[in-house]
Amino acid sequence: MPDSWWDEQRAGRHRPWHRLAAWRELGDLGDVQSGGTPRSPGEDGFADFGEGAVAVACPPDPAWLVLCAAAEWHHSGGDVVVWGTGPQVPGRVLLDGSGFHDEALDVQLSPDGSVAVASVEGRLHAWRTPDGKALWQLDLGPARESVDDFDMALMTVRIGFSGDGRRVVAGSVGRGLRVIGPATGEILVELQVDTCGPVALDHAGRLLAHAGEAGAIVVRDAASGTIRFHHDTGLSAVNALAFAPDGTGLLVAGGAPDDAPAAVLLTLDGDRVVDGRLVRPEGLPPDLSGQSPLAAVSTRCVWGGHGPLVLAVDDGGAVLFDAAGGLLWTEPAGAVGGFSPAGDLLAVLGDTVGVVLLDGLRPAPPALAR
């Protein structure tokens, strides 16, 4: 997207031709470290992203992003920052990683972008965004003795908001599953679970989904934690989950039986799965896996106005695909990303920091047969 178009959009002057743009490069990690952008240079020392970035969250309007830095092992942990993509929003350091040895592998924003939640060293942190005011912290307690502290897939705390923003869920095998009120940090439900991985709440925060054994999923009543049903998706792994906006579908992203990135679209009717369809994207790089540790913690999916979308991530790169298995965007180098709540934007961190604008890739919402 050209500078002039971007400036119009940021100022709220939306033009029909904006929909023709599919990509906007915002800067690189050097800009993030300085707290500036190519058009508004900052000063070195704002944050430390010398080891790269591990997670990103994108609000409805990408005037800013929440970025999580990779830890410098045995030295310091990863910073968590609000980075203004232009001069309208000043940068804020949410968490100074120098006092930690951990990194936030998942960070999520409430649907309106007003609250960010991440986990570092067994403690949930919530901030008001973008001004960075600390809201609350929640000690998740010691890790289960039976779980290896270095098992990334079991120890990484995965996070998800309900579509109405009134609930947030955070869970890992190592430290259990909790449904929380995001305004206060009040624990509404707390469970020990033998399987967890990715988590998702439906729009009203009534249903909670998380990964089960192998390619299975578990759906619970979010108010009590009671299991509503199990379902074996046929995938070899479950790496990300997203409910349909109306709650009648569930998108499950992970690995196909041969471990290639894939997804399953489930149609729900109350406590039953009435249909399921495997989605295998065509034209994937041959070395991309849905079973790697990076895929387990960095794959993301969303179900918004552009339909179900999956960002499959592995050491060999990242691919964005839709419900028909079509590849919409690819990144050959290592990258991580995060969707906006409505699924119309995808923030991507690789060699550069940028935003994929789904309107430009997908001018009209897809017709989805279920």
Short mmCIF file of C-alpha atoms in Angstrom, two decimals, residues 31-180:
data_model
loop_
_atom_site.label_atom_id
_atom_site.label_comp_id
_atom_site.label_asym_id
_atom_site.label_seq_id
_atom_site.Cartn_x
_atom_site.Cartn_y
_atom_site.Cartn_z
CA ASP A 31 12.89 0.41 13.75
CA VAL A 32 11.17 -1.45 16.57
CA GLN A 33 14.35 -1.32 18.67
CA SER A 34 14.47 2.45 18.21
CA GLY A 35 10.75 2.97 18.76
CA GLY A 36 10.48 4.63 15.35
CA THR A 37 9.52 3.89 11.76
CA PRO A 38 11.25 4.58 8.43
CA ARG A 39 9.15 7.75 8.13
CA SER A 40 9.50 8.74 11.81
CA PRO A 41 12.96 7.63 13.02
CA GLY A 42 13.41 6.95 16.73
CA GLU A 43 16.40 6.61 19.01
CA ASP A 44 18.21 3.37 19.85
CA GLY A 45 17.48 1.86 23.23
CA PHE A 46 13.69 1.72 23.16
CA ALA A 47 13.61 -2.10 23.17
CA ASP A 48 15.83 -5.10 22.50
CA PHE A 49 14.84 -7.23 19.50
CA GLY A 50 18.38 -8.36 18.73
CA GLU A 51 17.36 -12.03 18.77
CA GLY A 52 14.27 -11.48 16.64
CA ALA A 53 10.58 -11.61 17.50
CA VAL A 54 8.37 -14.50 18.57
CA ALA A 55 4.79 -13.16 18.58
CA VAL A 56 2.65 -10.26 17.39
CA ALA A 57 -0.89 -9.06 18.04
CA CYS A 58 -2.79 -6.80 15.63
CA PRO A 59 -5.63 -4.47 16.71
CA PRO A 60 -8.57 -3.54 14.47
CA ASP A 61 -6.65 -0.46 13.28
CA PRO A 62 -2.93 -1.18 12.79
CA ALA A 63 -1.76 2.25 13.95
CA TRP A 64 0.18 0.14 16.43
CA LEU A 65 1.09 -3.49 17.10
CA VAL A 66 2.05 -5.48 20.18
CA LEU A 67 5.38 -7.22 19.54
CA CYS A 68 7.18 -9.80 21.66
CA ALA A 69 10.94 -10.19 21.42
CA ALA A 70 12.85 -13.45 21.53
CA ALA A 71 14.82 -14.09 24.69
CA GLU A 72 18.61 -14.05 24.81
CA TRP A 73 19.05 -17.43 26.46
CA HIS A 74 20.98 -17.36 29.77
CA HIS A 75 21.11 -13.56 29.57
CA SER A 76 17.74 -11.81 29.46
CA GLY A 77 14.17 -12.44 28.41
CA GLY A 78 12.18 -10.88 25.62
CA ASP A 79 10.70 -7.39 25.77
CA VAL A 80 6.97 -6.90 25.12
CA VAL A 81 6.14 -3.55 23.52
CA VAL A 82 3.48 -1.47 21.86
CA TRP A 83 5.11 -0.25 18.65
CA GLY A 84 3.48 2.68 16.89
CA THR A 85 3.43 2.10 13.14
CA GLY A 86 3.24 5.88 12.65
CA PRO A 87 3.57 9.04 14.73
CA GLN A 88 -0.02 8.90 16.04
CA VAL A 89 0.75 6.29 18.74
CA PRO A 90 3.89 6.54 20.87
CA GLY A 91 5.79 3.36 21.65
CA ARG A 92 5.42 1.79 25.09
CA VAL A 93 7.43 -0.93 26.81
CA LEU A 94 4.87 -3.23 28.43
CA LEU A 95 7.40 -5.63 29.91
CA ASP A 96 11.16 -5.17 30.25
CA GLY A 97 12.65 -8.59 29.55
CA SER A 98 15.95 -7.87 31.29
CA GLY A 99 14.53 -9.19 34.55
CA PHE A 100 13.42 -12.50 33.02
CA HIS A 101 14.77 -15.50 31.12
CA ASP A 102 11.53 -16.21 29.25
CA GLU A 103 9.70 -14.96 26.18
CA ALA A 104 6.01 -14.42 25.44
CA LEU A 105 5.28 -16.95 22.69
CA ASP A 106 1.63 -15.90 22.54
CA VAL A 107 0.08 -12.46 22.97
CA GLN A 108 -3.56 -11.71 22.26
CA LEU A 109 -5.70 -8.58 22.13
CA SER A 110 -9.33 -8.12 23.08
CA PRO A 111 -11.59 -7.63 20.04
CA ASP A 112 -11.62 -3.84 20.48
CA GLY A 113 -7.85 -3.75 20.96
CA SER A 114 -8.07 -2.25 24.46
CA VAL A 115 -6.49 -5.11 26.44
CA ALA A 116 -3.40 -7.21 25.73
CA VAL A 117 -2.61 -10.45 27.56
CA ALA A 118 0.62 -12.45 27.52
CA SER A 119 2.36 -14.97 29.76
CA VAL A 120 5.95 -14.85 31.01
CA GLU A 121 7.53 -17.32 33.46
CA GLY A 122 4.24 -18.72 34.70
CA ARG A 123 2.52 -15.37 35.22
CA LEU A 124 -0.18 -13.78 33.07
CA HIS A 125 0.19 -10.06 32.44
CA ALA A 126 -2.60 -7.79 31.20
CA TRP A 127 -2.14 -4.23 29.97
CA ARG A 128 -4.41 -1.53 28.67
CA THR A 129 -3.46 -0.80 25.10
CA PRO A 130 -2.10 1.18 23.47
CA ASP A 131 -1.17 3.39 26.45
CA GLY A 132 0.49 0.46 28.26
CA LYS A 133 -1.10 0.82 31.70
CA ALA A 134 -0.65 -2.40 33.71
CA LEU A 135 -4.06 -3.85 34.59
CA TRP A 136 -3.36 -7.04 36.50
CA GLN A 137 -1.07 -10.03 36.89
CA LEU A 138 -2.01 -13.62 37.67
CA ASP A 139 0.39 -16.20 39.08
CA LEU A 140 -0.32 -19.50 37.32
CA GLY A 141 1.52 -21.48 39.96
CA PRO A 142 4.35 -24.00 39.59
CA ALA A 143 4.55 -26.23 36.55
CA ARG A 144 3.39 -29.81 36.97
CA GLU A 145 6.27 -32.05 37.96
CA SER A 146 5.38 -34.50 35.19
CA VAL A 147 5.91 -31.88 32.47
CA ASP A 148 9.39 -31.11 31.16
CA ASP A 149 10.03 -27.36 31.51
CA PHE A 150 11.70 -27.37 28.08
CA ASP A 151 8.76 -28.98 26.26
CA MET A 152 7.59 -25.87 24.40
CA ALA A 153 4.28 -27.28 23.20
CA LEU A 154 3.24 -28.36 26.73
CA MET A 155 4.59 -25.34 28.63
CA THR A 156 3.59 -22.47 26.33
CA VAL A 157 0.50 -20.71 27.66
CA ARG A 158 -1.97 -20.18 24.80
CA ILE A 159 -4.50 -17.36 25.05
CA GLY A 160 -7.84 -16.50 23.45
CA PHE A 161 -10.58 -13.89 23.91
CA SER A 162 -14.30 -14.37 23.45
CA GLY A 163 -15.72 -12.45 20.51
CA ASP A 164 -17.53 -10.03 22.83
CA GLY A 165 -14.34 -9.37 24.80
CA ARG A 166 -15.88 -10.30 28.17
CA ARG A 167 -13.82 -13.45 28.75
CA VAL A 168 -10.26 -14.55 28.12
CA VAL A 169 -8.94 -18.10 28.38
CA ALA A 170 -5.35 -19.06 29.07
CA GLY A 171 -4.11 -22.62 29.16
CA SER A 172 -1.21 -25.04 29.00
CA VAL A 173 -0.67 -28.60 30.12
CA GLY A 174 2.10 -27.40 32.42
CA ARG A 175 0.03 -24.84 34.33
CA GLY A 176 -3.62 -25.67 33.71
CA LEU A 177 -6.58 -23.95 32.11
CA ARG A 178 -8.30 -20.79 33.32
CA VAL A 179 -11.21 -18.64 32.18
CA ILE A 180 -10.67 -15.07 33.37
#
